[in-house]
Amino acid sequence: MLSPTSTDVIRATLPVVGAAISDITTLFYRRMFDAHPELERDLFNRGNQKQGEQQKALAGAIAAFAALQLEPDQARVDLILSRIANKHASLGIEPSQYAIVHTHLFAAIVEVLGDAVTPEVAAAWDEVYWLMAETLIAMEAGLYASAGVAAGDVWRDVRVRERRHESADTVSFVLTSVDGAPLPSFAPGQYLSVAVRLPDGARQIRQYSLSSAPSRGDWRISVKLAGEVSNFLYHNVFEEDVLTVSTPFGDLVLQDDDAPLLLVSAGIGCTPMIGMLSHLADTDDSRPISVLHADRSASSHAHRAELTELVERLPFAVMHRWYEDLGTRRPGGGLREGRADLGEVTIAPGTRAYLCGPLPFMLGIREALLAKDVPAENIHYEVFGPDSWSATV
C-alpha cells in the first residue's frame, strides 16, 4: 500500500504522467536497449517492439497499477500482475533485472516530463514502481518454487518426436525429453516459451500453448506462420531436432470445480482449448461444455478434425463454428457463415468462459458475455504477445 503522502502526489500527477506514459515507455525501451543491447537481441521480442505493442502494454500496466493504488481493487491488481508474473517466469526473469528497468524508466520519466518531476513527484512514483516490482518479484518467486526451479532457471532442451501439419500454415510439434524421462506435468491451458537462435545471431523467444493433455508425459505445441520465431520453427525444425524451451507457466487454467464451461477461440487461439478438451476427455468429464470457434475457412482451421473428435468424446459437449468462407459447405449442425455471434448461443448459469484469439475478437466476445449476465470474474483469457487487455477492462 502506498504511503499517504505518495498517494496524494500520485493522485495529483497521474493525469500528467498518464498522458505522457506512451512517450515515456517508448523512450525507456530505447534507452535500455542502448545501454543493454543484449536484452533486445536475446530476451525481448523484436517484432513486438517494432510494432509498438510492448510499449503500449507496459504503459497500460503502469498506469492501471498506479490508478489502482488510488481506488484499490485487489482483484484487478491480481489480474494484471499475475499475467505479467507468469510471462516473466516463462522468460526466466530474475529480481536483479528490475533494477535495470528502474534506472532507465525513471531516466525516461525525467527526460519527458522535465521540471515537473520534483523530488516529491520522483519519490512518489519511485514508491509506485517498487511496490509493483516487489509484488511481481514475490509472485515470480512463488511460480519458480511451484515449478521446482531456481529463480530464472526455467530452460531445458527437448527433442522433437513428431512434426505434423494441422492446417495449410500450421504445424504441431510433439516434444519429449532428451533422456527419455517423462516431461513435467502442467495445468491444462498453460504455455511454454521457445527460444531459438536466428540466422543473424539473435536469440528470440515466443510463447506457445500446450495443446496436449498433461497426463501423457510429453508436450505438444502448435506453430502458425507469423513472426520471426514461428516462421523459423515452421521452416527449419523437424523430427529429432532439439529445441530450448521453458518450464510451463500461465494462469489461463481450468478451475477445479464442476462449473459449466464455455471455450471460445479464433484462429490459432484454439490451441489452449485443445489442451483443455484433451484433459477433459481423458478424465471423462461430464459437465456441460460449449465449444465455440471462429476461423477464416475450414482449410485454415488448425486442429479441425481433432476438435470435432474431442467434443464427440465428451457426453455433454456441443460445438459451434463460424467460417467467414464456407466454400461449398452448407450451414447447419453448429456450422455458420460469418463472424462469431453469441446471439443464438445458450449460456448456462454459472458458466466459466475461457477465451483465446486476437484481442479485438476477445473484447467483443467479452462484451457479449457480459450482456448475457456472465460475471466478469468468470471470463478468463489468454493473449500471446504483450497484454493490453487488462488495462482496458
Coordinates of C-alpha atoms in Angstrom, one line a residue:
M1 CA 0.0 0.0 0.0
L2 CA 1.3 3.5 -0.9
S3 CA 2.1 5.9 1.9
P4 CA -0.5 8.7 2.4
T5 CA 2.0 11.3 1.1
S6 CA 2.7 9.4 -2.0
T7 CA -1.0 8.7 -2.6
D8 CA -1.7 12.4 -2.6
V9 CA 1.1 13.0 -5.1
I10 CA 0.1 10.2 -7.4
R11 CA -3.5 11.4 -7.3
A12 CA -2.4 14.9 -8.4
T13 CA 0.2 13.8 -11.0
L14 CA -1.5 10.7 -12.6
P15 CA -3.3 12.7 -15.3
V16 CA 0.0 14.3 -16.4
V17 CA 2.0 11.1 -16.2
G18 CA -0.8 9.0 -17.8
A19 CA -1.0 11.4 -20.7
A20 CA 2.8 11.0 -21.3
I21 CA 3.2 7.4 -20.4
S22 CA 3.4 6.2 -24.0
D23 CA 6.2 8.6 -24.8
I24 CA 7.9 7.6 -21.5
T25 CA 7.8 3.9 -22.2
T26 CA 8.9 4.3 -25.8
L27 CA 11.9 6.4 -24.6
F28 CA 12.5 3.9 -21.8
Y29 CA 13.0 0.9 -24.1
R30 CA 15.2 2.9 -26.4
R31 CA 17.4 4.0 -23.5
M32 CA 17.5 0.5 -22.0
F33 CA 18.4 -1.2 -25.3
D34 CA 21.1 1.3 -26.0
A35 CA 22.7 0.5 -22.6
H36 CA 21.9 -3.2 -22.8
P37 CA 21.7 -4.3 -26.4
E38 CA 21.7 -8.0 -25.3
L39 CA 18.3 -7.5 -23.9
E40 CA 16.8 -6.5 -27.2
R41 CA 18.8 -9.2 -29.1
D42 CA 18.3 -12.1 -26.7
L43 CA 15.2 -11.5 -24.4
F44 CA 12.6 -9.1 -25.7
N45 CA 10.6 -9.9 -28.8
R46 CA 11.8 -7.7 -31.6
G47 CA 8.6 -7.9 -33.5
N48 CA 6.5 -6.7 -30.6
Q49 CA 9.0 -3.8 -30.1
K50 CA 8.8 -2.8 -33.8
Q51 CA 5.0 -2.8 -33.8
G52 CA 4.9 -0.8 -30.5
E53 CA 2.8 -3.5 -28.8
Q54 CA 5.3 -4.0 -25.9
Q55 CA 5.5 -0.2 -25.2
K56 CA 1.7 0.0 -25.2
A57 CA 1.3 -2.9 -22.8
L58 CA 3.9 -1.6 -20.4
A59 CA 2.3 1.9 -20.4
G60 CA -1.1 0.4 -19.7
A61 CA 0.1 -1.8 -16.9
I62 CA 1.9 1.1 -15.1
A63 CA -1.0 3.5 -15.5
A64 CA -3.5 0.9 -14.4
F65 CA -1.4 -0.2 -11.4
A66 CA -0.9 3.4 -10.3
A67 CA -4.7 4.2 -10.6
L68 CA -5.5 1.1 -8.5
Q69 CA -3.4 2.4 -5.7
L70 CA -5.9 5.3 -5.5
E71 CA -9.1 3.2 -5.8
P72 CA -8.0 -0.2 -4.5
D73 CA -9.3 -3.2 -6.3
Q74 CA -7.3 -6.2 -5.4
A75 CA -8.9 -8.5 -7.9
R76 CA -7.8 -6.2 -10.8
V77 CA -4.3 -5.9 -9.3
D78 CA -4.1 -9.6 -9.1
L79 CA -5.3 -10.0 -12.7
I80 CA -2.8 -7.5 -14.1
L81 CA 0.2 -8.7 -12.1
S82 CA -0.5 -12.5 -12.3
R83 CA -0.4 -12.4 -16.0
I84 CA 2.8 -10.3 -16.1
A85 CA 4.4 -12.6 -13.5
N86 CA 3.6 -15.7 -15.5
K87 CA 5.1 -14.2 -18.6
H88 CA 8.2 -13.1 -16.7
A89 CA 8.6 -16.6 -15.2
S90 CA 8.4 -18.2 -18.7
L91 CA 11.2 -15.9 -19.8
G92 CA 13.4 -16.6 -16.7
I93 CA 13.3 -13.0 -15.4
E94 CA 15.3 -12.6 -12.3
P95 CA 14.9 -10.0 -9.4
S96 CA 18.1 -8.1 -10.4
Q97 CA 16.6 -7.1 -13.7
Y98 CA 14.1 -4.9 -12.1
A99 CA 16.9 -2.5 -11.1
I100 CA 17.9 -2.2 -14.7
V101 CA 14.3 -1.3 -15.6
H102 CA 14.1 1.2 -12.8
T103 CA 17.2 3.0 -13.9
H104 CA 16.1 3.6 -17.5
L105 CA 12.4 4.1 -16.8
F106 CA 13.0 6.9 -14.3
A107 CA 15.6 8.5 -16.6
A108 CA 12.8 8.5 -19.3
I109 CA 10.3 10.0 -16.9
V110 CA 12.7 12.8 -16.1
E111 CA 13.5 13.4 -19.8
V112 CA 9.9 13.5 -20.9
L113 CA 8.4 15.5 -18.0
G114 CA 11.4 17.7 -17.2
D115 CA 10.9 20.2 -14.3
A116 CA 7.6 18.7 -13.4
V117 CA 9.5 15.8 -11.8
T118 CA 10.2 17.4 -8.4
P119 CA 11.8 15.4 -5.7
E120 CA 8.4 14.7 -4.2
V121 CA 7.0 13.5 -7.5
A122 CA 10.0 11.3 -8.1
A123 CA 9.8 9.8 -4.7
A124 CA 6.1 9.0 -5.1
W125 CA 6.5 7.4 -8.5
D126 CA 9.5 5.5 -7.2
E127 CA 7.4 4.1 -4.5
V128 CA 4.8 3.0 -7.1
Y129 CA 7.4 1.3 -9.2
W130 CA 9.0 -0.6 -6.3
L131 CA 5.6 -1.6 -4.9
M132 CA 4.7 -3.1 -8.3
A133 CA 8.2 -4.6 -8.8
E134 CA 8.4 -6.2 -5.4
T135 CA 4.9 -7.7 -5.8
L136 CA 5.9 -9.2 -9.1
I137 CA 9.2 -10.5 -7.7
A138 CA 7.3 -12.2 -4.9
M139 CA 4.8 -13.7 -7.4
E140 CA 7.6 -14.9 -9.6
A141 CA 9.4 -16.5 -6.7
G142 CA 6.2 -18.4 -5.9
L143 CA 5.9 -19.6 -9.5
Y144 CA 9.5 -20.7 -9.6
A145 CA 9.1 -22.5 -6.3
S146 CA 5.9 -24.3 -7.5
A147 CA 7.7 -25.4 -10.7
G148 CA 10.6 -26.7 -8.6
V149 CA 13.3 -24.5 -10.2
A150 CA 15.6 -21.7 -9.0
A151 CA 14.7 -18.1 -10.0
G152 CA 15.3 -17.8 -13.7
D153 CA 16.4 -21.4 -14.2
V154 CA 13.5 -22.4 -16.4
W155 CA 15.2 -23.6 -19.6
R156 CA 15.7 -27.1 -20.8
D157 CA 16.4 -28.9 -24.1
V158 CA 13.7 -31.2 -25.6
R159 CA 13.6 -33.3 -28.7
V160 CA 11.0 -33.2 -31.4
R161 CA 9.5 -36.6 -31.6
E162 CA 6.8 -35.7 -34.2
R163 CA 6.0 -32.9 -36.6
R164 CA 2.5 -32.8 -38.1
H165 CA 0.6 -30.4 -40.3
E166 CA -2.5 -29.1 -38.7
S167 CA -3.6 -26.8 -41.5
A168 CA -2.0 -25.2 -44.5
D169 CA 0.0 -22.8 -42.4
T170 CA 0.2 -24.5 -39.0
V171 CA 2.3 -27.4 -37.8
S172 CA 2.4 -29.1 -34.4
F173 CA 5.5 -30.5 -32.6
V174 CA 5.4 -33.3 -30.1
L175 CA 8.3 -32.7 -27.6
T176 CA 10.0 -35.3 -25.4
S177 CA 12.9 -35.1 -23.0
V178 CA 16.3 -35.8 -24.4
D179 CA 16.9 -38.6 -21.9
G180 CA 13.6 -40.3 -22.4
A181 CA 12.2 -39.4 -18.9
P182 CA 8.6 -38.0 -18.8
L183 CA 8.5 -34.2 -19.0
P184 CA 6.9 -32.4 -16.0
S185 CA 3.2 -32.1 -15.9
F186 CA 1.3 -28.9 -16.3
A187 CA -2.1 -27.4 -15.9
P188 CA -4.4 -27.5 -18.9
G189 CA -4.3 -24.2 -20.7
Q190 CA -0.7 -23.3 -19.8
Y191 CA 2.0 -22.4 -22.2
L192 CA 5.8 -22.6 -22.6
S193 CA 8.4 -20.4 -24.2
V194 CA 10.5 -21.5 -27.1
A195 CA 13.9 -19.8 -27.6
V196 CA 15.6 -20.0 -31.0
R197 CA 18.9 -18.6 -32.4
L198 CA 18.0 -16.9 -35.6
P199 CA 20.4 -16.6 -38.6
D200 CA 21.5 -13.1 -37.5
G201 CA 22.6 -14.4 -34.1
A202 CA 19.7 -13.0 -32.1
R203 CA 18.1 -15.3 -29.5
Q204 CA 14.3 -14.7 -29.8
I205 CA 11.6 -16.1 -27.7
R206 CA 7.8 -16.7 -28.1
Q207 CA 5.2 -18.4 -26.0
Y208 CA 3.0 -21.3 -27.3
S209 CA 0.1 -23.0 -25.6
L210 CA 0.4 -26.7 -24.7
S211 CA -2.1 -28.4 -26.9
S212 CA -1.9 -31.9 -25.3
A213 CA -3.3 -33.3 -22.1
P214 CA -0.9 -33.1 -19.1
S215 CA -1.1 -36.8 -18.3
R216 CA 0.8 -38.0 -21.3
G217 CA 4.4 -37.4 -20.3
D218 CA 5.3 -35.3 -23.4
W219 CA 4.4 -31.8 -24.5
R220 CA 2.8 -30.6 -27.8
I221 CA 2.8 -27.1 -29.2
S222 CA 1.3 -25.8 -32.5
V223 CA 3.0 -23.1 -34.6
K224 CA 1.4 -20.9 -37.2
L225 CA 3.4 -19.0 -39.8
A226 CA 3.5 -15.5 -38.3
G227 CA 6.5 -13.6 -36.8
E228 CA 10.2 -14.4 -36.6
V229 CA 10.2 -17.3 -34.2
S230 CA 7.2 -19.1 -35.6
N231 CA 8.4 -18.7 -39.2
F232 CA 11.8 -20.1 -38.1
L233 CA 10.2 -23.1 -36.4
Y234 CA 7.9 -23.8 -39.3
H235 CA 10.6 -23.8 -41.9
N236 CA 13.6 -25.3 -40.0
V237 CA 12.5 -27.7 -37.2
F238 CA 11.8 -31.3 -37.9
E239 CA 11.8 -34.7 -36.2
E240 CA 14.8 -35.4 -33.9
D241 CA 15.8 -31.7 -33.7
V242 CA 16.5 -30.3 -30.3
L243 CA 14.7 -27.1 -29.0
T244 CA 15.3 -25.0 -26.0
V245 CA 12.0 -24.4 -24.1
S246 CA 10.9 -23.2 -20.7
T247 CA 9.0 -24.8 -17.9
P248 CA 5.2 -24.4 -18.4
F249 CA 3.6 -21.3 -16.9
G250 CA 0.4 -19.4 -17.4
D251 CA -2.8 -18.5 -15.5
L252 CA -5.4 -19.5 -18.1
V253 CA -6.1 -22.8 -16.3
L254 CA -9.3 -24.8 -15.7
Q255 CA -10.7 -24.2 -12.2
D256 CA -11.0 -27.2 -10.0
D257 CA -14.8 -27.3 -9.9
D258 CA -17.8 -28.6 -11.9
A259 CA -19.0 -25.3 -13.3
P260 CA -20.3 -25.3 -16.9
L261 CA -17.6 -24.4 -19.4
L262 CA -17.6 -22.1 -22.4
L263 CA -14.4 -22.4 -24.5
V264 CA -14.2 -19.7 -27.2
S265 CA -11.4 -19.4 -29.7
A266 CA -10.5 -17.9 -33.1
G267 CA -7.7 -18.9 -35.4
I268 CA -4.6 -20.4 -33.7
G269 CA -6.3 -19.4 -30.3
C270 CA -7.8 -22.9 -30.4
T271 CA -4.6 -24.4 -29.0
P272 CA -5.2 -23.9 -25.3
M273 CA -8.8 -25.1 -25.8
I274 CA -7.5 -28.3 -27.5
G275 CA -5.3 -28.9 -24.4
M276 CA -8.2 -28.3 -22.0
L277 CA -10.5 -30.5 -24.1
S278 CA -7.9 -33.3 -24.2
H279 CA -7.7 -33.2 -20.4
L280 CA -11.5 -33.1 -20.0
A281 CA -11.9 -36.1 -22.4
D282 CA -9.1 -38.1 -20.7
T283 CA -10.8 -37.6 -17.3
D284 CA -14.3 -38.4 -18.5
D285 CA -15.7 -35.0 -17.6
S286 CA -19.5 -34.9 -17.6
R287 CA -20.3 -31.2 -17.1
P288 CA -22.0 -29.1 -19.8
I289 CA -19.3 -27.7 -22.2
S290 CA -19.9 -25.4 -25.1
V291 CA -17.1 -25.0 -27.6
L292 CA -17.1 -22.0 -30.0
H293 CA -14.5 -21.5 -32.7
A294 CA -14.2 -18.9 -35.5
D295 CA -11.9 -19.1 -38.4
R296 CA -11.4 -17.9 -42.0
S297 CA -12.3 -21.3 -43.5
A298 CA -12.3 -25.0 -42.9
S299 CA -8.9 -25.3 -44.6
S300 CA -7.3 -22.7 -42.3
H301 CA -8.8 -24.2 -39.1
A302 CA -5.9 -25.8 -37.3
H303 CA -6.8 -29.0 -35.4
R304 CA -10.2 -29.0 -37.0
A305 CA -10.7 -32.8 -37.0
E306 CA -9.2 -33.2 -33.6
L307 CA -11.5 -30.6 -32.1
T308 CA -14.5 -32.5 -33.5
E309 CA -13.3 -35.7 -32.1
L310 CA -12.7 -34.3 -28.7
V311 CA -16.2 -32.8 -28.5
E312 CA -17.7 -36.1 -29.5
R313 CA -15.8 -37.8 -26.7
L314 CA -17.5 -35.6 -24.1
P315 CA -21.1 -36.6 -23.3
F316 CA -22.5 -33.1 -22.7
A317 CA -20.4 -31.0 -25.0
V318 CA -21.7 -29.0 -28.0
M319 CA -19.7 -27.2 -30.7
H320 CA -20.5 -24.0 -32.7
R321 CA -18.2 -23.0 -35.6
W322 CA -18.2 -19.9 -37.8
Y323 CA -16.2 -19.7 -41.0
E324 CA -16.0 -16.5 -42.9
D325 CA -15.8 -18.5 -46.1
L326 CA -17.9 -21.7 -46.1
G327 CA -16.8 -22.7 -49.6
T328 CA -19.1 -25.5 -50.8
R329 CA -20.3 -26.3 -47.3
R330 CA -23.8 -25.6 -46.1
P331 CA -24.7 -24.0 -42.7
G332 CA -26.2 -26.3 -40.2
G333 CA -25.3 -28.7 -37.4
G334 CA -23.5 -25.9 -35.4
L335 CA -21.7 -24.6 -38.6
R336 CA -22.4 -21.0 -39.5
E337 CA -21.1 -18.5 -42.1
G338 CA -19.6 -15.2 -41.0
R339 CA -18.1 -14.0 -37.7
A340 CA -18.8 -15.4 -34.3
D341 CA -22.1 -14.3 -32.8
L342 CA -23.3 -15.4 -29.4
G343 CA -26.9 -14.2 -30.0
E344 CA -28.2 -17.7 -30.5
V345 CA -25.9 -19.5 -28.1
T346 CA -27.3 -20.6 -24.8
I347 CA -25.1 -19.8 -21.8
A348 CA -25.7 -22.0 -18.8
P349 CA -26.0 -20.2 -15.4
G350 CA -22.6 -20.2 -13.5
T351 CA -20.6 -20.7 -16.7
R352 CA -16.9 -20.1 -16.7
A353 CA -15.7 -18.8 -20.0
Y354 CA -12.2 -19.2 -21.4
L355 CA -11.2 -17.1 -24.4
C356 CA -8.2 -17.1 -26.8
G357 CA -7.7 -15.3 -30.1
P358 CA -7.0 -11.9 -31.5
L359 CA -7.6 -9.1 -28.9
P360 CA -10.5 -7.4 -30.7
F361 CA -12.2 -10.7 -31.1
M362 CA -11.9 -11.5 -27.3
L363 CA -13.0 -8.0 -26.3
G364 CA -16.1 -8.4 -28.5
I365 CA -16.9 -11.8 -27.0
R366 CA -16.4 -10.4 -23.5
E367 CA -19.0 -7.7 -24.2
A368 CA -21.4 -10.2 -25.5
L369 CA -20.9 -12.4 -22.4
L370 CA -21.4 -9.5 -20.1
A371 CA -24.6 -8.7 -21.9
K372 CA -25.7 -12.3 -21.2
D373 CA -25.0 -11.7 -17.5
V374 CA -21.8 -13.8 -17.3
P375 CA -19.9 -12.2 -14.4
A376 CA -16.6 -10.5 -15.4
E377 CA -14.7 -12.7 -12.9
N378 CA -15.9 -15.8 -14.7
I379 CA -14.3 -14.6 -18.0
H380 CA -10.7 -15.7 -18.4
Y381 CA -8.5 -15.2 -21.4
E382 CA -5.0 -15.7 -22.9
V383 CA -3.1 -13.1 -25.0
F384 CA 0.1 -14.2 -26.8
G385 CA 2.5 -11.2 -27.0
P386 CA 2.1 -8.1 -24.9
D387 CA -1.1 -8.0 -22.9
S388 CA -3.0 -4.8 -23.3
W389 CA -6.3 -6.4 -22.3
S390 CA -6.0 -6.0 -18.5
A391 CA -5.6 -2.2 -18.8
T392 CA -8.7 -1.9 -21.0
V393 CA -11.3 -3.7 -19.0

